[in-house]
Amino acid sequence: MPTRPAYIATLAIFAAAFGLQLASLIDPKWVQYRSPDPYYSEVNYGLFQKCSTLTDDCRRFPQKSWGDCDQDKGSDRWVNLCAEWRVAGGFAIAAAVVGLWVLAALGTVLYTGQRWQANGWKHIMALIGVFAAQQIVSIGLIAHVTQTSAMFVHHHHGLSFILSDVSWGVATALAIGVLLYARYGAQGYIALE
């Protein structure tokens, strides 16, 4: 059974991973394009908007009316930019909702009796796994679009993409750590079989 300090450590680590995920959701820098000097401009694509230094504004992205969805029509590439981008955004939002559930579950386990602490780790580990899996799907879809769409030639992954990568990595390591601690660490040893 994980102890109260173990749950507090889990809460702190997960709060950091959740903060990274929220930052990646809000900041429109999943994919970036920087033009070379002397005519420097930068275009940042977020999950829900596109920002450009050329026009100093942001707009919703992707939009059919702006031709964002027509970039790959008639090509032999297997990509549907608008559909994949929107699904990636949906998975990122779902991950944020599951992240809130994880925080609520950790709070509930911390401030209830030992019965909850003895069995709560199973549910928390599962929720953290779902949180990480949803981010992996979101990242995978964005990576697929940037590698296959003609719209993203000479683009690279931005800070938000990296933050989301780090977030799911920390969440996955945390879920594995919670599992190992709950199974072996509470007895004072970790068996390496």
mmCIF file of the C-alpha atoms, coordinates in Angstrom:
data_MODEL
# 
_entry.id   MODEL 
# 
loop_
_atom_site.group_PDB 
_atom_site.id 
_atom_site.type_symbol 
_atom_site.label_atom_id 
_atom_site.label_alt_id 
_atom_site.label_comp_id 
_atom_site.label_asym_id 
_atom_site.label_entity_id 
_atom_site.label_seq_id 
_atom_site.pdbx_PDB_ins_code 
_atom_site.Cartn_x 
_atom_site.Cartn_y 
_atom_site.Cartn_z 
_atom_site.occupancy 
_atom_site.B_iso_or_equiv 
_atom_site.pdbx_formal_charge 
_atom_site.auth_seq_id 
_atom_site.auth_comp_id 
_atom_site.auth_asym_id 
_atom_site.auth_atom_id 
_atom_site.pdbx_PDB_model_num 
ATOM 1   C CA . MET A 1 1   ? 0.000   0.000   0.000   1.00 0.00 ? 1   MET A CA 1 
ATOM 2   C CA . PRO A 1 2   ? 1.458   3.391   -0.966  1.00 0.00 ? 2   PRO A CA 1 
ATOM 3   C CA . THR A 1 3   ? 1.933   5.724   1.954   1.00 0.00 ? 3   THR A CA 1 
ATOM 4   C CA . ARG A 1 4   ? 0.725   9.290   2.308   1.00 0.00 ? 4   ARG A CA 1 
ATOM 5   C CA . PRO A 1 5   ? 4.178   10.724  1.355   1.00 0.00 ? 5   PRO A CA 1 
ATOM 6   C CA . ALA A 1 6   ? 4.155   8.542   -1.770  1.00 0.00 ? 6   ALA A CA 1 
ATOM 7   C CA . TYR A 1 7   ? 0.795   9.994   -2.771  1.00 0.00 ? 7   TYR A CA 1 
ATOM 8   C CA . ILE A 1 8   ? 2.064   13.533  -2.074  1.00 0.00 ? 8   ILE A CA 1 
ATOM 9   C CA . ALA A 1 9   ? 5.115   12.880  -4.271  1.00 0.00 ? 9   ALA A CA 1 
ATOM 10  C CA . THR A 1 10  ? 2.828   11.473  -6.976  1.00 0.00 ? 10  THR A CA 1 
ATOM 11  C CA . LEU A 1 11  ? 0.664   14.585  -6.746  1.00 0.00 ? 11  LEU A CA 1 
ATOM 12  C CA . ALA A 1 12  ? 3.666   16.903  -7.092  1.00 0.00 ? 12  ALA A CA 1 
ATOM 13  C CA . ILE A 1 13  ? 5.125   15.028  -10.068 1.00 0.00 ? 13  ILE A CA 1 
ATOM 14  C CA . PHE A 1 14  ? 1.778   14.725  -11.811 1.00 0.00 ? 14  PHE A CA 1 
ATOM 15  C CA . ALA A 1 15  ? 1.013   18.419  -11.220 1.00 0.00 ? 15  ALA A CA 1 
ATOM 16  C CA . ALA A 1 16  ? 4.244   19.234  -13.081 1.00 0.00 ? 16  ALA A CA 1 
ATOM 17  C CA . ALA A 1 17  ? 3.328   16.909  -15.980 1.00 0.00 ? 17  ALA A CA 1 
ATOM 18  C CA . PHE A 1 18  ? -0.193  18.342  -16.077 1.00 0.00 ? 18  PHE A CA 1 
ATOM 19  C CA . GLY A 1 19  ? 1.187   21.898  -16.102 1.00 0.00 ? 19  GLY A CA 1 
ATOM 20  C CA . LEU A 1 20  ? 3.370   21.035  -19.101 1.00 0.00 ? 20  LEU A CA 1 
ATOM 21  C CA . GLN A 1 21  ? 0.367   19.567  -20.892 1.00 0.00 ? 21  GLN A CA 1 
ATOM 22  C CA . LEU A 1 22  ? -1.739  22.668  -20.228 1.00 0.00 ? 22  LEU A CA 1 
ATOM 23  C CA . ALA A 1 23  ? 1.075   24.921  -21.430 1.00 0.00 ? 23  ALA A CA 1 
ATOM 24  C CA . SER A 1 24  ? 1.336   22.898  -24.649 1.00 0.00 ? 24  SER A CA 1 
ATOM 25  C CA . LEU A 1 25  ? -2.425  23.126  -25.115 1.00 0.00 ? 25  LEU A CA 1 
ATOM 26  C CA . ILE A 1 26  ? -2.522  26.916  -24.727 1.00 0.00 ? 26  ILE A CA 1 
ATOM 27  C CA . ASP A 1 27  ? 0.705   27.988  -26.456 1.00 0.00 ? 27  ASP A CA 1 
ATOM 28  C CA . PRO A 1 28  ? 0.351   28.023  -30.269 1.00 0.00 ? 28  PRO A CA 1 
ATOM 29  C CA . LYS A 1 29  ? 3.783   26.601  -31.052 1.00 0.00 ? 29  LYS A CA 1 
ATOM 30  C CA . TRP A 1 30  ? 3.251   22.961  -31.994 1.00 0.00 ? 30  TRP A CA 1 
ATOM 31  C CA . VAL A 1 31  ? 4.726   23.490  -35.450 1.00 0.00 ? 31  VAL A CA 1 
ATOM 32  C CA . GLN A 1 32  ? 6.889   26.445  -36.493 1.00 0.00 ? 32  GLN A CA 1 
ATOM 33  C CA . TYR A 1 33  ? 8.260   27.969  -39.652 1.00 0.00 ? 33  TYR A CA 1 
ATOM 34  C CA . ARG A 1 34  ? 11.011  30.602  -39.637 1.00 0.00 ? 34  ARG A CA 1 
ATOM 35  C CA . SER A 1 35  ? 12.011  32.311  -42.839 1.00 0.00 ? 35  SER A CA 1 
ATOM 36  C CA . PRO A 1 36  ? 15.695  33.007  -43.353 1.00 0.00 ? 36  PRO A CA 1 
ATOM 37  C CA . ASP A 1 37  ? 17.240  36.439  -42.884 1.00 0.00 ? 37  ASP A CA 1 
ATOM 38  C CA . PRO A 1 38  ? 17.126  39.250  -44.001 1.00 0.00 ? 38  PRO A CA 1 
ATOM 39  C CA . TYR A 1 39  ? 13.322  38.970  -44.307 1.00 0.00 ? 39  TYR A CA 1 
ATOM 40  C CA . TYR A 1 40  ? 12.636  37.261  -41.014 1.00 0.00 ? 40  TYR A CA 1 
ATOM 41  C CA . SER A 1 41  ? 9.138   36.070  -40.297 1.00 0.00 ? 41  SER A CA 1 
ATOM 42  C CA . GLU A 1 42  ? 7.770   33.337  -38.128 1.00 0.00 ? 42  GLU A CA 1 
ATOM 43  C CA . VAL A 1 43  ? 4.575   31.316  -38.368 1.00 0.00 ? 43  VAL A CA 1 
ATOM 44  C CA . ASN A 1 44  ? 3.434   29.248  -35.372 1.00 0.00 ? 44  ASN A CA 1 
ATOM 45  C CA . TYR A 1 45  ? 0.745   26.603  -35.585 1.00 0.00 ? 45  TYR A CA 1 
ATOM 46  C CA . GLY A 1 46  ? -1.050  25.667  -32.400 1.00 0.00 ? 46  GLY A CA 1 
ATOM 47  C CA . LEU A 1 47  ? -3.730  23.074  -31.957 1.00 0.00 ? 47  LEU A CA 1 
ATOM 48  C CA . PHE A 1 48  ? -6.420  25.723  -32.395 1.00 0.00 ? 48  PHE A CA 1 
ATOM 49  C CA . GLN A 1 49  ? -4.795  28.770  -33.963 1.00 0.00 ? 49  GLN A CA 1 
ATOM 50  C CA . LYS A 1 50  ? -2.112  29.961  -36.356 1.00 0.00 ? 50  LYS A CA 1 
ATOM 51  C CA . CYS A 1 51  ? -0.060  33.042  -35.494 1.00 0.00 ? 51  CYS A CA 1 
ATOM 52  C CA . SER A 1 52  ? 2.179   34.950  -37.876 1.00 0.00 ? 52  SER A CA 1 
ATOM 53  C CA . THR A 1 53  ? 4.711   37.723  -37.249 1.00 0.00 ? 53  THR A CA 1 
ATOM 54  C CA . LEU A 1 54  ? 4.170   38.859  -40.839 1.00 0.00 ? 54  LEU A CA 1 
ATOM 55  C CA . THR A 1 55  ? 0.629   40.018  -40.094 1.00 0.00 ? 55  THR A CA 1 
ATOM 56  C CA . ASP A 1 56  ? 0.981   40.230  -36.284 1.00 0.00 ? 56  ASP A CA 1 
ATOM 57  C CA . ASP A 1 57  ? -2.242  38.379  -35.695 1.00 0.00 ? 57  ASP A CA 1 
ATOM 58  C CA . CYS A 1 58  ? -3.638  34.962  -34.940 1.00 0.00 ? 58  CYS A CA 1 
ATOM 59  C CA . ARG A 1 59  ? -6.516  33.135  -36.573 1.00 0.00 ? 59  ARG A CA 1 
ATOM 60  C CA . ARG A 1 60  ? -8.282  29.840  -36.038 1.00 0.00 ? 60  ARG A CA 1 
ATOM 61  C CA . PHE A 1 61  ? -6.514  26.884  -37.565 1.00 0.00 ? 61  PHE A CA 1 
ATOM 62  C CA . PRO A 1 62  ? -7.277  24.838  -39.586 1.00 0.00 ? 62  PRO A CA 1 
ATOM 63  C CA . GLN A 1 63  ? -10.056 26.528  -41.532 1.00 0.00 ? 63  GLN A CA 1 
ATOM 64  C CA . LYS A 1 64  ? -11.550 25.313  -44.754 1.00 0.00 ? 64  LYS A CA 1 
ATOM 65  C CA . SER A 1 65  ? -12.368 28.881  -45.827 1.00 0.00 ? 65  SER A CA 1 
ATOM 66  C CA . TRP A 1 66  ? -8.666  29.808  -45.749 1.00 0.00 ? 66  TRP A CA 1 
ATOM 67  C CA . GLY A 1 67  ? -7.688  26.803  -47.874 1.00 0.00 ? 67  GLY A CA 1 
ATOM 68  C CA . ASP A 1 68  ? -5.941  24.985  -45.032 1.00 0.00 ? 68  ASP A CA 1 
ATOM 69  C CA . CYS A 1 69  ? -7.733  21.750  -45.873 1.00 0.00 ? 69  CYS A CA 1 
ATOM 70  C CA . ASP A 1 70  ? -6.998  21.852  -49.608 1.00 0.00 ? 70  ASP A CA 1 
ATOM 71  C CA . GLN A 1 71  ? -3.197  21.674  -49.497 1.00 0.00 ? 71  GLN A CA 1 
ATOM 72  C CA . ASP A 1 72  ? -2.957  17.965  -50.242 1.00 0.00 ? 72  ASP A CA 1 
ATOM 73  C CA . LYS A 1 73  ? -5.922  17.418  -52.576 1.00 0.00 ? 73  LYS A CA 1 
ATOM 74  C CA . GLY A 1 74  ? -4.966  15.490  -55.658 1.00 0.00 ? 74  GLY A CA 1 
ATOM 75  C CA . SER A 1 75  ? -1.640  14.316  -54.211 1.00 0.00 ? 75  SER A CA 1 
ATOM 76  C CA . ASP A 1 76  ? -0.721  10.717  -53.534 1.00 0.00 ? 76  ASP A CA 1 
ATOM 77  C CA . ARG A 1 77  ? -0.080  11.495  -49.867 1.00 0.00 ? 77  ARG A CA 1 
ATOM 78  C CA . TRP A 1 78  ? -2.287  9.882   -47.278 1.00 0.00 ? 78  TRP A CA 1 
ATOM 79  C CA . VAL A 1 79  ? -3.135  12.858  -45.100 1.00 0.00 ? 79  VAL A CA 1 
ATOM 80  C CA . ASN A 1 80  ? -6.268  14.726  -44.150 1.00 0.00 ? 80  ASN A CA 1 
ATOM 81  C CA . LEU A 1 81  ? -4.818  17.769  -42.462 1.00 0.00 ? 81  LEU A CA 1 
ATOM 82  C CA . CYS A 1 82  ? -8.035  19.262  -41.097 1.00 0.00 ? 82  CYS A CA 1 
ATOM 83  C CA . ALA A 1 83  ? -9.443  16.021  -39.735 1.00 0.00 ? 83  ALA A CA 1 
ATOM 84  C CA . GLU A 1 84  ? -6.194  14.862  -38.158 1.00 0.00 ? 84  GLU A CA 1 
ATOM 85  C CA . TRP A 1 85  ? -5.409  18.276  -36.677 1.00 0.00 ? 85  TRP A CA 1 
ATOM 86  C CA . ARG A 1 86  ? -8.869  18.571  -35.128 1.00 0.00 ? 86  ARG A CA 1 
ATOM 87  C CA . VAL A 1 87  ? -8.734  15.033  -33.723 1.00 0.00 ? 87  VAL A CA 1 
ATOM 88  C CA . ALA A 1 88  ? -5.319  15.825  -32.228 1.00 0.00 ? 88  ALA A CA 1 
ATOM 89  C CA . GLY A 1 89  ? -6.804  18.908  -30.573 1.00 0.00 ? 89  GLY A CA 1 
ATOM 90  C CA . GLY A 1 90  ? -9.686  16.833  -29.245 1.00 0.00 ? 90  GLY A CA 1 
ATOM 91  C CA . PHE A 1 91  ? -7.336  14.271  -27.727 1.00 0.00 ? 91  PHE A CA 1 
ATOM 92  C CA . ALA A 1 92  ? -5.289  17.058  -26.126 1.00 0.00 ? 92  ALA A CA 1 
ATOM 93  C CA . ILE A 1 93  ? -8.439  18.523  -24.549 1.00 0.00 ? 93  ILE A CA 1 
ATOM 94  C CA . ALA A 1 94  ? -9.529  15.053  -23.393 1.00 0.00 ? 94  ALA A CA 1 
ATOM 95  C CA . ALA A 1 95  ? -6.091  14.594  -21.811 1.00 0.00 ? 95  ALA A CA 1 
ATOM 96  C CA . ALA A 1 96  ? -6.593  17.861  -19.911 1.00 0.00 ? 96  ALA A CA 1 
ATOM 97  C CA . VAL A 1 97  ? -9.955  16.626  -18.613 1.00 0.00 ? 97  VAL A CA 1 
ATOM 98  C CA . VAL A 1 98  ? -8.444  13.297  -17.544 1.00 0.00 ? 98  VAL A CA 1 
ATOM 99  C CA . GLY A 1 99  ? -5.619  15.256  -15.900 1.00 0.00 ? 99  GLY A CA 1 
ATOM 100 C CA . LEU A 1 100 ? -8.200  17.068  -13.791 1.00 0.00 ? 100 LEU A CA 1 
ATOM 101 C CA . TRP A 1 101 ? -9.680  13.682  -12.845 1.00 0.00 ? 101 TRP A CA 1 
ATOM 102 C CA . VAL A 1 102 ? -6.234  12.498  -11.764 1.00 0.00 ? 102 VAL A CA 1 
ATOM 103 C CA . LEU A 1 103 ? -5.784  15.569  -9.567  1.00 0.00 ? 103 LEU A CA 1 
ATOM 104 C CA . ALA A 1 104 ? -9.245  15.053  -8.065  1.00 0.00 ? 104 ALA A CA 1 
ATOM 105 C CA . ALA A 1 105 ? -8.517  11.353  -7.455  1.00 0.00 ? 105 ALA A CA 1 
ATOM 106 C CA . LEU A 1 106 ? -5.197  12.152  -5.789  1.00 0.00 ? 106 LEU A CA 1 
ATOM 107 C CA . GLY A 1 107 ? -6.895  14.752  -3.598  1.00 0.00 ? 107 GLY A CA 1 
ATOM 108 C CA . THR A 1 108 ? -9.614  12.281  -2.663  1.00 0.00 ? 108 THR A CA 1 
ATOM 109 C CA . VAL A 1 109 ? -7.115  9.546   -1.776  1.00 0.00 ? 109 VAL A CA 1 
ATOM 110 C CA . LEU A 1 110 ? -4.978  11.962  0.248   1.00 0.00 ? 110 LEU A CA 1 
ATOM 111 C CA . TYR A 1 111 ? -7.836  13.248  2.376   1.00 0.00 ? 111 TYR A CA 1 
ATOM 112 C CA . THR A 1 112 ? -9.768  10.045  3.005   1.00 0.00 ? 112 THR A CA 1 
ATOM 113 C CA . GLY A 1 113 ? -9.099  6.926   5.029   1.00 0.00 ? 113 GLY A CA 1 
ATOM 114 C CA . GLN A 1 114 ? -6.612  4.123   4.648   1.00 0.00 ? 114 GLN A CA 1 
ATOM 115 C CA . ARG A 1 115 ? -9.034  1.995   2.657   1.00 0.00 ? 115 ARG A CA 1 
ATOM 116 C CA . TRP A 1 116 ? -8.898  4.526   -0.175  1.00 0.00 ? 116 TRP A CA 1 
ATOM 117 C CA . GLN A 1 117 ? -5.132  4.789   0.127   1.00 0.00 ? 117 GLN A CA 1 
ATOM 118 C CA . ALA A 1 118 ? -4.757  1.008   -0.058  1.00 0.00 ? 118 ALA A CA 1 
ATOM 119 C CA . ASN A 1 119 ? -6.747  0.648   -3.300  1.00 0.00 ? 119 ASN A CA 1 
ATOM 120 C CA . GLY A 1 120 ? -6.627  4.109   -4.860  1.00 0.00 ? 120 GLY A CA 1 
ATOM 121 C CA . TRP A 1 121 ? -3.302  3.578   -6.598  1.00 0.00 ? 121 TRP A CA 1 
ATOM 122 C CA . LYS A 1 122 ? -4.886  1.209   -9.123  1.00 0.00 ? 122 LYS A CA 1 
ATOM 123 C CA . HIS A 1 123 ? -7.352  3.820   -10.310 1.00 0.00 ? 123 HIS A CA 1 
ATOM 124 C CA . ILE A 1 124 ? -4.792  6.618   -10.251 1.00 0.00 ? 124 ILE A CA 1 
ATOM 125 C CA . MET A 1 125 ? -2.309  4.575   -12.261 1.00 0.00 ? 125 MET A CA 1 
ATOM 126 C CA . ALA A 1 126 ? -4.980  3.773   -14.843 1.00 0.00 ? 126 ALA A CA 1 
ATOM 127 C CA . LEU A 1 127 ? -6.003  7.427   -15.143 1.00 0.00 ? 127 LEU A CA 1 
ATOM 128 C CA . ILE A 1 128 ? -2.390  8.545   -15.508 1.00 0.00 ? 128 ILE A CA 1 
ATOM 129 C CA . GLY A 1 129 ? -1.969  5.910   -18.233 1.00 0.00 ? 129 GLY A CA 1 
ATOM 130 C CA . VAL A 1 130 ? -5.034  7.225   -20.079 1.00 0.00 ? 130 VAL A CA 1 
ATOM 131 C CA . PHE A 1 131 ? -3.693  10.789  -19.681 1.00 0.00 ? 131 PHE A CA 1 
ATOM 132 C CA . ALA A 1 132 ? -0.379  9.763   -21.275 1.00 0.00 ? 132 ALA A CA 1 
ATOM 133 C CA . ALA A 1 133 ? -2.008  7.673   -24.015 1.00 0.00 ? 133 ALA A CA 1 
ATOM 134 C CA . GLN A 1 134 ? -4.218  10.550  -25.141 1.00 0.00 ? 134 GLN A CA 1 
ATOM 135 C CA . GLN A 1 135 ? -1.191  12.811  -25.426 1.00 0.00 ? 135 GLN A CA 1 
ATOM 136 C CA . ILE A 1 136 ? 0.669   10.160  -27.415 1.00 0.00 ? 136 ILE A CA 1 
ATOM 137 C CA . VAL A 1 137 ? -2.217  9.976   -29.904 1.00 0.00 ? 137 VAL A CA 1 
ATOM 138 C CA . SER A 1 138 ? -2.304  13.770  -30.191 1.00 0.00 ? 138 SER A CA 1 
ATOM 139 C CA . ILE A 1 139 ? 1.453   14.008  -30.740 1.00 0.00 ? 139 ILE A CA 1 
ATOM 140 C CA . GLY A 1 140 ? 1.385   11.125  -33.213 1.00 0.00 ? 140 GLY A CA 1 
ATOM 141 C CA . LEU A 1 141 ? -1.306  12.787  -35.318 1.00 0.00 ? 141 LEU A CA 1 
ATOM 142 C CA . ILE A 1 142 ? 0.534   16.117  -35.416 1.00 0.00 ? 142 ILE A CA 1 
ATOM 143 C CA . ALA A 1 143 ? 3.808   14.351  -36.257 1.00 0.00 ? 143 ALA A CA 1 
ATOM 144 C CA . HIS A 1 144 ? 2.078   12.443  -39.067 1.00 0.00 ? 144 HIS A CA 1 
ATOM 145 C CA . VAL A 1 145 ? 0.576   15.609  -40.535 1.00 0.00 ? 145 VAL A CA 1 
ATOM 146 C CA . THR A 1 146 ? 3.853   17.531  -40.395 1.00 0.00 ? 146 THR A CA 1 
ATOM 147 C CA . GLN A 1 147 ? 5.723   14.663  -42.062 1.00 0.00 ? 147 GLN A CA 1 
ATOM 148 C CA . THR A 1 148 ? 3.214   13.994  -44.843 1.00 0.00 ? 148 THR A CA 1 
ATOM 149 C CA . SER A 1 149 ? 1.426   17.251  -45.668 1.00 0.00 ? 149 SER A CA 1 
ATOM 150 C CA . ALA A 1 150 ? 2.763   19.554  -48.353 1.00 0.00 ? 150 ALA A CA 1 
ATOM 151 C CA . MET A 1 151 ? 1.752   22.484  -46.139 1.00 0.00 ? 151 MET A CA 1 
ATOM 152 C CA . PHE A 1 152 ? 4.541   21.780  -43.651 1.00 0.00 ? 152 PHE A CA 1 
ATOM 153 C CA . VAL A 1 153 ? 7.610   21.559  -45.863 1.00 0.00 ? 153 VAL A CA 1 
ATOM 154 C CA . HIS A 1 154 ? 10.581  23.179  -44.048 1.00 0.00 ? 154 HIS A CA 1 
ATOM 155 C CA . HIS A 1 155 ? 8.637   23.370  -40.783 1.00 0.00 ? 155 HIS A CA 1 
ATOM 156 C CA . HIS A 1 156 ? 9.789   21.943  -37.471 1.00 0.00 ? 156 HIS A CA 1 
ATOM 157 C CA . HIS A 1 157 ? 8.191   20.971  -34.183 1.00 0.00 ? 157 HIS A CA 1 
ATOM 158 C CA . GLY A 1 158 ? 7.934   23.797  -31.691 1.00 0.00 ? 158 GLY A CA 1 
ATOM 159 C CA . LEU A 1 159 ? 8.034   24.250  -27.945 1.00 0.00 ? 159 LEU A CA 1 
ATOM 160 C CA . SER A 1 160 ? 4.459   23.071  -27.318 1.00 0.00 ? 160 SER A CA 1 
ATOM 161 C CA . PHE A 1 161 ? 5.155   19.789  -29.116 1.00 0.00 ? 161 PHE A CA 1 
ATOM 162 C CA . ILE A 1 162 ? 8.222   19.266  -26.922 1.00 0.00 ? 162 ILE A CA 1 
ATOM 163 C CA . LEU A 1 163 ? 6.316   20.179  -23.733 1.00 0.00 ? 163 LEU A CA 1 
ATOM 164 C CA . SER A 1 164 ? 3.649   17.627  -24.584 1.00 0.00 ? 164 SER A CA 1 
ATOM 165 C CA . ASP A 1 165 ? 6.345   15.015  -25.272 1.00 0.00 ? 165 ASP A CA 1 
ATOM 166 C CA . VAL A 1 166 ? 7.933   15.651  -21.890 1.00 0.00 ? 166 VAL A CA 1 
ATOM 167 C CA . SER A 1 167 ? 4.520   15.599  -20.198 1.00 0.00 ? 167 SER A CA 1 
ATOM 168 C CA . TRP A 1 168 ? 3.528   12.164  -21.471 1.00 0.00 ? 168 TRP A CA 1 
ATOM 169 C CA . GLY A 1 169 ? 7.010   10.835  -20.739 1.00 0.00 ? 169 GLY A CA 1 
ATOM 170 C CA . VAL A 1 170 ? 6.840   12.024  -17.131 1.00 0.00 ? 170 VAL A CA 1 
ATOM 171 C CA . ALA A 1 171 ? 3.278   10.695  -16.777 1.00 0.00 ? 171 ALA A CA 1 
ATOM 172 C CA . THR A 1 172 ? 4.266   7.285   -18.142 1.00 0.00 ? 172 THR A CA 1 
ATOM 173 C CA . ALA A 1 173 ? 7.294   7.073   -15.849 1.00 0.00 ? 173 ALA A CA 1 
ATOM 174 C CA . LEU A 1 174 ? 5.076   8.124   -12.945 1.00 0.00 ? 174 LEU A CA 1 
ATOM 175 C CA . ALA A 1 175 ? 2.483   5.433   -13.712 1.00 0.00 ? 175 ALA A CA 1 
ATOM 176 C CA . ILE A 1 176 ? 5.224   2.805   -13.847 1.00 0.00 ? 176 ILE A CA 1 
ATOM 177 C CA . GLY A 1 177 ? 6.742   4.184   -10.641 1.00 0.00 ? 177 GLY A CA 1 
ATOM 178 C CA . VAL A 1 178 ? 3.392   4.087   -8.842  1.00 0.00 ? 178 VAL A CA 1 
ATOM 179 C CA . LEU A 1 179 ? 2.888   0.494   -9.978  1.00 0.00 ? 179 LEU A CA 1 
ATOM 180 C CA . LEU A 1 180 ? 6.343   -0.598  -8.810  1.00 0.00 ? 180 LEU A CA 1 
ATOM 181 C CA . TYR A 1 181 ? 6.040   1.219   -5.502  1.00 0.00 ? 181 TYR A CA 1 
ATOM 182 C CA . ALA A 1 182 ? 2.569   -0.113  -4.794  1.00 0.00 ? 182 ALA A CA 1 
ATOM 183 C CA . ARG A 1 183 ? 3.585   -3.671  -5.639  1.00 0.00 ? 183 ARG A CA 1 
ATOM 184 C CA . TYR A 1 184 ? 7.051   -3.822  -4.089  1.00 0.00 ? 184 TYR A CA 1 
ATOM 185 C CA . GLY A 1 185 ? 8.206   -0.583  -2.457  1.00 0.00 ? 185 GLY A CA 1 
ATOM 186 C CA . ALA A 1 186 ? 5.658   -0.512  0.331   1.00 0.00 ? 186 ALA A CA 1 
ATOM 187 C CA . GLN A 1 187 ? 7.125   -3.784  1.661   1.00 0.00 ? 187 GLN A CA 1 
ATOM 188 C CA . GLY A 1 188 ? 10.571  -2.215  1.858   1.00 0.00 ? 188 GLY A CA 1 
ATOM 189 C CA . TYR A 1 189 ? 12.158  -3.743  -1.229  1.00 0.00 ? 189 TYR A CA 1 
ATOM 190 C CA . ILE A 1 190 ? 11.865  -3.896  -4.981  1.00 0.00 ? 190 ILE A CA 1 
ATOM 191 C CA . ALA A 1 191 ? 12.259  -7.350  -6.444  1.00 0.00 ? 191 ALA A CA 1 
ATOM 192 C CA . LEU A 1 192 ? 14.182  -7.464  -9.700  1.00 0.00 ? 192 LEU A CA 1 
ATOM 193 C CA . GLU A 1 193 ? 13.015  -10.753 -11.129 1.00 0.00 ? 193 GLU A CA 1 
# 
